[in-house]
Coordinates of C-alpha atoms and ligand atoms in Angstrom, one line a residue:
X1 CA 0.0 0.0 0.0
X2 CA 1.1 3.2 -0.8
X3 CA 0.8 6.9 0.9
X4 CA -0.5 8.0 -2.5
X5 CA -3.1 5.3 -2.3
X6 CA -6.9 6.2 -1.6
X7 CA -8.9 6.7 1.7
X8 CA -12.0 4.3 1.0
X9 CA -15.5 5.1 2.9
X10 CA -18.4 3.4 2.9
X11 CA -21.8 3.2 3.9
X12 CA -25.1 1.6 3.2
X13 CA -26.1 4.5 1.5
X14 CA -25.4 8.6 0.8
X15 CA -25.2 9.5 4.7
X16 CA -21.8 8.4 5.0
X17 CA -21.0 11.7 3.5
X18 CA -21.6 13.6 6.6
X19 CA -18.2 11.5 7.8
X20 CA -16.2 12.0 4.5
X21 CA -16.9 15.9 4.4
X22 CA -15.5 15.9 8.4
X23 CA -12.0 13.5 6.4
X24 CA -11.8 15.5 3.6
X25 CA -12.1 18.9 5.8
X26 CA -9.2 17.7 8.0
X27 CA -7.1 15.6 5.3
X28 CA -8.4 17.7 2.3
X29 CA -5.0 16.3 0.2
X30 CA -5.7 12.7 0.3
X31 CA -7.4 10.8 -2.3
X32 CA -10.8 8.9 -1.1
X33 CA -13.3 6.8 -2.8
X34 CA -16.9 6.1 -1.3
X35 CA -18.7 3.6 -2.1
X36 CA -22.5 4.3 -1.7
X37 CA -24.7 1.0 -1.1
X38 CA -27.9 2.7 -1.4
X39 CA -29.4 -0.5 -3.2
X40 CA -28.9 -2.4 -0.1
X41 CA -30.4 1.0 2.3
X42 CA -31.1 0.5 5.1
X43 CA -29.0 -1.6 6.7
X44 CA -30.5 -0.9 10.0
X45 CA -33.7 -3.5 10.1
X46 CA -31.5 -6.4 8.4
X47 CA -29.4 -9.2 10.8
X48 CA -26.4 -8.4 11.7
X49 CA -25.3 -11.6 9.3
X50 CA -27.0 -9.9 6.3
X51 CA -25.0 -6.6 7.4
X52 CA -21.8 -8.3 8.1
X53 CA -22.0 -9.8 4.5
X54 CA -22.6 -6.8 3.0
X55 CA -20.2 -5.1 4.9
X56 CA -17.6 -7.4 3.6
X57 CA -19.1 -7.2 -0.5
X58 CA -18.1 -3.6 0.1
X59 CA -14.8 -3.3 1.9
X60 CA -13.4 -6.3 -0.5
X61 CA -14.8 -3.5 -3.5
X62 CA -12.3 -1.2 -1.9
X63 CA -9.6 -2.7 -1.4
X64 CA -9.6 -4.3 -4.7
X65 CA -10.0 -0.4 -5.7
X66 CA -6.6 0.0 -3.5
X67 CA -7.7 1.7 -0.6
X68 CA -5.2 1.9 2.0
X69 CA -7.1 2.1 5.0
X70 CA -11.2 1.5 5.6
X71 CA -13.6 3.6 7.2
X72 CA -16.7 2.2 7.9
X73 CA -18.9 5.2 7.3
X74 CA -22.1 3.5 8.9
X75 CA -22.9 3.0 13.0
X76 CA -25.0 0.0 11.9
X77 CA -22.3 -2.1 10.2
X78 CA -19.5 -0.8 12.6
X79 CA -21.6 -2.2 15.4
X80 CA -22.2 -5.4 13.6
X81 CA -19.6 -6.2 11.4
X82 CA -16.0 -4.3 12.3
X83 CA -15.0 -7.0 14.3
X84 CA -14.9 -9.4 11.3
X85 CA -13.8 -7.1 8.8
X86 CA -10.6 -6.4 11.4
X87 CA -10.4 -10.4 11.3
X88 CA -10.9 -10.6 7.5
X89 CA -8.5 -8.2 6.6
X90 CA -5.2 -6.5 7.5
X91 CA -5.7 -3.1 6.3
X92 CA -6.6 -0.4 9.5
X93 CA -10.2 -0.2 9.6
X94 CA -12.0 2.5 11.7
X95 CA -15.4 2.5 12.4
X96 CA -18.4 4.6 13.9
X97 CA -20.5 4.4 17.3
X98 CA -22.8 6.7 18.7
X99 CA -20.8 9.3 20.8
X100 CA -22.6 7.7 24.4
X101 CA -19.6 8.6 26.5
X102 CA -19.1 12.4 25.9
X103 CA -23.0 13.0 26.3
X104 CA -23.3 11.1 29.2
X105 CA -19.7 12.6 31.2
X106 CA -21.2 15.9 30.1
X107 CA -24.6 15.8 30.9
X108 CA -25.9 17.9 33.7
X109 CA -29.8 16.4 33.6
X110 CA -28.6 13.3 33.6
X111 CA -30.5 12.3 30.9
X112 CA -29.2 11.3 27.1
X113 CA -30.9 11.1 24.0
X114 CA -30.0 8.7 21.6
X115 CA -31.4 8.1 17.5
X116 CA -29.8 5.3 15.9
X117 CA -31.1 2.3 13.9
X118 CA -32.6 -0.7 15.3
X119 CA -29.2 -2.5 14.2
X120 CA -27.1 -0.6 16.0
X121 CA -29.4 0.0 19.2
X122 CA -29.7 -4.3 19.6
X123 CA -25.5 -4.8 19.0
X124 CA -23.6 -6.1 21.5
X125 CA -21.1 -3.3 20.9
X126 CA -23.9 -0.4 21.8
X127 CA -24.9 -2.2 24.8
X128 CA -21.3 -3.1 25.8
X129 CA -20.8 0.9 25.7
X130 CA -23.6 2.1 26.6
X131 CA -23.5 -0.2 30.0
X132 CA -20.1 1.2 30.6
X133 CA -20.6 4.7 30.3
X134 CA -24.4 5.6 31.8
X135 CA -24.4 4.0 34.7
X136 CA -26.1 6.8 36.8
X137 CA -27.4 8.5 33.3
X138 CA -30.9 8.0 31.9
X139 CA -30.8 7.1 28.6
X140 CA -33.5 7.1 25.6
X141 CA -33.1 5.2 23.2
X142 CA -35.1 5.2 20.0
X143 CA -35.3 3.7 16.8
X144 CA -35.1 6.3 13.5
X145 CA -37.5 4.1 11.8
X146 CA -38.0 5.6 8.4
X147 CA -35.7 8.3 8.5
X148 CA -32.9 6.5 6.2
X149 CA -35.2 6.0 3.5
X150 CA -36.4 10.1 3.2
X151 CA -32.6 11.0 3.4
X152 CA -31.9 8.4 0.5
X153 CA -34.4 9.9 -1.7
X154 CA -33.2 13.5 -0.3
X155 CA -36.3 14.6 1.5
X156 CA -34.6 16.1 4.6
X157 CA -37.9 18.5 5.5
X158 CA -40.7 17.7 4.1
X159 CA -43.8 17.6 6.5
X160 CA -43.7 13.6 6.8
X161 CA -39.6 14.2 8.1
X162 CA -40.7 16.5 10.6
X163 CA -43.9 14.6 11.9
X164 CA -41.4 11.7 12.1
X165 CA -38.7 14.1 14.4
X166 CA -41.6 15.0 16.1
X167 CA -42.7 11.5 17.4
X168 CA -38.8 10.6 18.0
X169 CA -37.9 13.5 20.1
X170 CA -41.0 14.1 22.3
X171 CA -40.0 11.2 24.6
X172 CA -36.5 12.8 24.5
X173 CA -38.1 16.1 25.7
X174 CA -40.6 15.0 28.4
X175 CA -37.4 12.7 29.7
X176 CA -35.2 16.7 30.6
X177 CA -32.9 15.5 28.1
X178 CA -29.7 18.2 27.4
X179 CA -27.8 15.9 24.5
X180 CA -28.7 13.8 21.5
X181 CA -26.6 11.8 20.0
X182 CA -26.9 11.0 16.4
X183 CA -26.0 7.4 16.3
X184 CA -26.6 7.1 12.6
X185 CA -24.1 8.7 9.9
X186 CA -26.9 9.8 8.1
X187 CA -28.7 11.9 10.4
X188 CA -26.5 15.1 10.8
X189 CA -28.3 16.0 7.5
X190 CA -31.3 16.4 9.9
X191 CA -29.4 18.8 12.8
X192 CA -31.3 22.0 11.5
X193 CA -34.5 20.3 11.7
X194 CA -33.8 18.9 14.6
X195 CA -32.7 22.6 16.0
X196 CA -36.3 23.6 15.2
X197 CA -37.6 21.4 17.2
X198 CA -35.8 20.8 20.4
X199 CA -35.5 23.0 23.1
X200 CA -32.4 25.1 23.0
X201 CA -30.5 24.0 26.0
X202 CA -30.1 20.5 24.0
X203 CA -26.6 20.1 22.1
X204 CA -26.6 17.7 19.5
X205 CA -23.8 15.2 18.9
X206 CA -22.3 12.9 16.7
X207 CA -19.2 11.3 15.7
X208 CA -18.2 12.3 12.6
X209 CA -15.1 14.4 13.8
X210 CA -13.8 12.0 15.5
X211 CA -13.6 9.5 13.0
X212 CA -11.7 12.0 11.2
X213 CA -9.5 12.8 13.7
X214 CA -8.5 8.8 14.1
X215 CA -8.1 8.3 10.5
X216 CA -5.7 11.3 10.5
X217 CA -4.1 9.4 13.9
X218 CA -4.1 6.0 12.6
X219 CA -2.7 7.3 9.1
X220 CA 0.2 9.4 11.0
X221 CA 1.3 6.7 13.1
X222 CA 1.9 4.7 10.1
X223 CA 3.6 6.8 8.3
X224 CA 1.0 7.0 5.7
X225 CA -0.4 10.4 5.1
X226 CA -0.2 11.4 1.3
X227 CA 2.6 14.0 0.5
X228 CA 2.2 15.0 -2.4
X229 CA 0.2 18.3 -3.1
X230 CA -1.6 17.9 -6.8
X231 CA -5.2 18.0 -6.5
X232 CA -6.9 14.6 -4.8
X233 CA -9.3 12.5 -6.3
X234 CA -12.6 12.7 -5.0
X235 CA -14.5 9.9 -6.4
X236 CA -18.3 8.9 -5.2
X237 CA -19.4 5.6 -6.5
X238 CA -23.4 4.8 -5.7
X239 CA -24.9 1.5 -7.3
X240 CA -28.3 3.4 -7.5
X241 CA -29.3 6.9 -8.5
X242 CA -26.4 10.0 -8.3
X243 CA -28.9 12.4 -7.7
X244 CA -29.1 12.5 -4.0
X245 CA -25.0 12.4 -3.3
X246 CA -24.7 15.0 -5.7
X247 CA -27.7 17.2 -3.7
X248 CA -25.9 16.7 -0.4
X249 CA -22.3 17.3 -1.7
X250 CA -23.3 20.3 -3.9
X251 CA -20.7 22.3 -2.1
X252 CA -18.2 20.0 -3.8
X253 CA -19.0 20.0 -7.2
X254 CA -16.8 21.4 -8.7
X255 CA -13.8 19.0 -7.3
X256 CA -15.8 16.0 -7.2
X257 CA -16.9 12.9 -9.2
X258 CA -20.8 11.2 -8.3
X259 CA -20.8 8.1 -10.7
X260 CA -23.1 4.7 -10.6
X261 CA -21.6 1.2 -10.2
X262 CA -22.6 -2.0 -9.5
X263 CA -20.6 -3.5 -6.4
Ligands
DGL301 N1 -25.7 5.3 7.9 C1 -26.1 4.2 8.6 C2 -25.7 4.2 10.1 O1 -24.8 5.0 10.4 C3 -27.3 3.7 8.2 C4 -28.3 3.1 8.3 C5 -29.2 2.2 7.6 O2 -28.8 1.9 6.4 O3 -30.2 1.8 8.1 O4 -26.2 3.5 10.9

């Protein structure tokens, strides 16, 4: 593998963006490919075998692309599958959970939100954490049913996403919550309806800057940051429609590449 070689993303669908604008923003000279599975979205009511297997079609897509490290774009699959891809494969691979420990050691209520799939809320890993880190914190935890399937199709605010927010976060909000974490990658697309919505003493987190800043860690240590300074590639590959990538990533379109692929 070379330091000139690709950063590969994935995710089960577009919302693994959110994490690759956070990479890009802090590594904006490195080359990355994502790989959109939106034909498989969502991954979040499927058995963690189903996810594990497609996890695996898409990181053996990447590194056959020659990606030199894996970032698993998608809470649901990183819950459910990045222990076997780390087994599978000797690349660095860094995955995504729900940012549980900073809300709850910075809570003052004493009471979390948290909006993740139904994958990633019945993993072992997200009760593994979450039993670590909330012992004296009351924690909410609900299921984004529907959500992933407006963001795919790139309705972020129509009235049936915000009756949806609605139902999710009233239980929050009669529970004194003060943070919500975003336990899905595809959800920060949702943060300014969310705003709307929730009373203004509740911060919202998630994790995609973190990912970013252990990619940058992981690649450093290595000795594996790109150093050469010609424009990156920025490819997008999606094996359904372009249209909603390129809506979400319209900031980028000018140094970017949206294309569709079977994988
Ligand atoms: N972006 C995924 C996650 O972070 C997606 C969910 C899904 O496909 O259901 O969990």
């Amino acid at each position: 593998m070379k330091k000139n070689s690709p950063i590969g993303v994935f995710d089960s669908g577009v919302g693994g963006s959110s994490i690759w604008q956070e990479i890009h923003k802090l590594l904006p000279l490195e080359h990355t490919i994502y790989l959109a599975d939106s034909k498989n979205a969502p991954y979040g009511n499927k058995t963690a075998e189903e996810i594990t297997k497609l996890s695996i079609k898409n990181t053996e897509k990447l590194v056959q692309m020659g990606a030199k490290i894996i970032i698993v774009a998608c809470n649901t699959a990183t819950t459910n599958a990045i222990v076997t891809l780390r087994k599978n494969y000797d690349i660095p691979i860094i995955g995504i959970e729900p940012a549980i420990k900073p809300a709850a050691l910075q809570s003052t209520t004493k009471s979390i939100g948290i909006l993740a799939t139904k994958g990633t809320l019945s993993s072992a890993l997200f009760s593994k954490t979450t039993q670590e880190f909330t012992k004296d914190i009351n924690v909410v935890e609900i299921i984004g049913e529907g959500l992933v399937p407006l963001i795919e199709v790139g309705n972020l605010d129509g009235p049936e996403m915000n009756s949806l927010l609605e139902k999710y976060t009233n239980p929050m909000i009669a529970a004194n919550i003060d943070y919500l974490v975003l336990g899905c990658s595809h959800y920060p697309y949702l943060i300014p309806q969310l705003k709307a919505i929730l009373p203004t003493n509740v911060k919202i987190i998630d994790s995609g800057e973190a990912v970013a800043r252990q990619t940058k860690t992981v690649l450093q240590s290595l000795n594996m940051l790109r150093e050469e300074i010609t424009t990156p590639n920025l490819q997008f590959f999606t094996n359904a429609e372009t249209e909603t990538l390129k809506f979400l990533l319209k900031e980028y379109s000018e140094k970017i590449s949206v294309e569709k692929k079977d994988f």
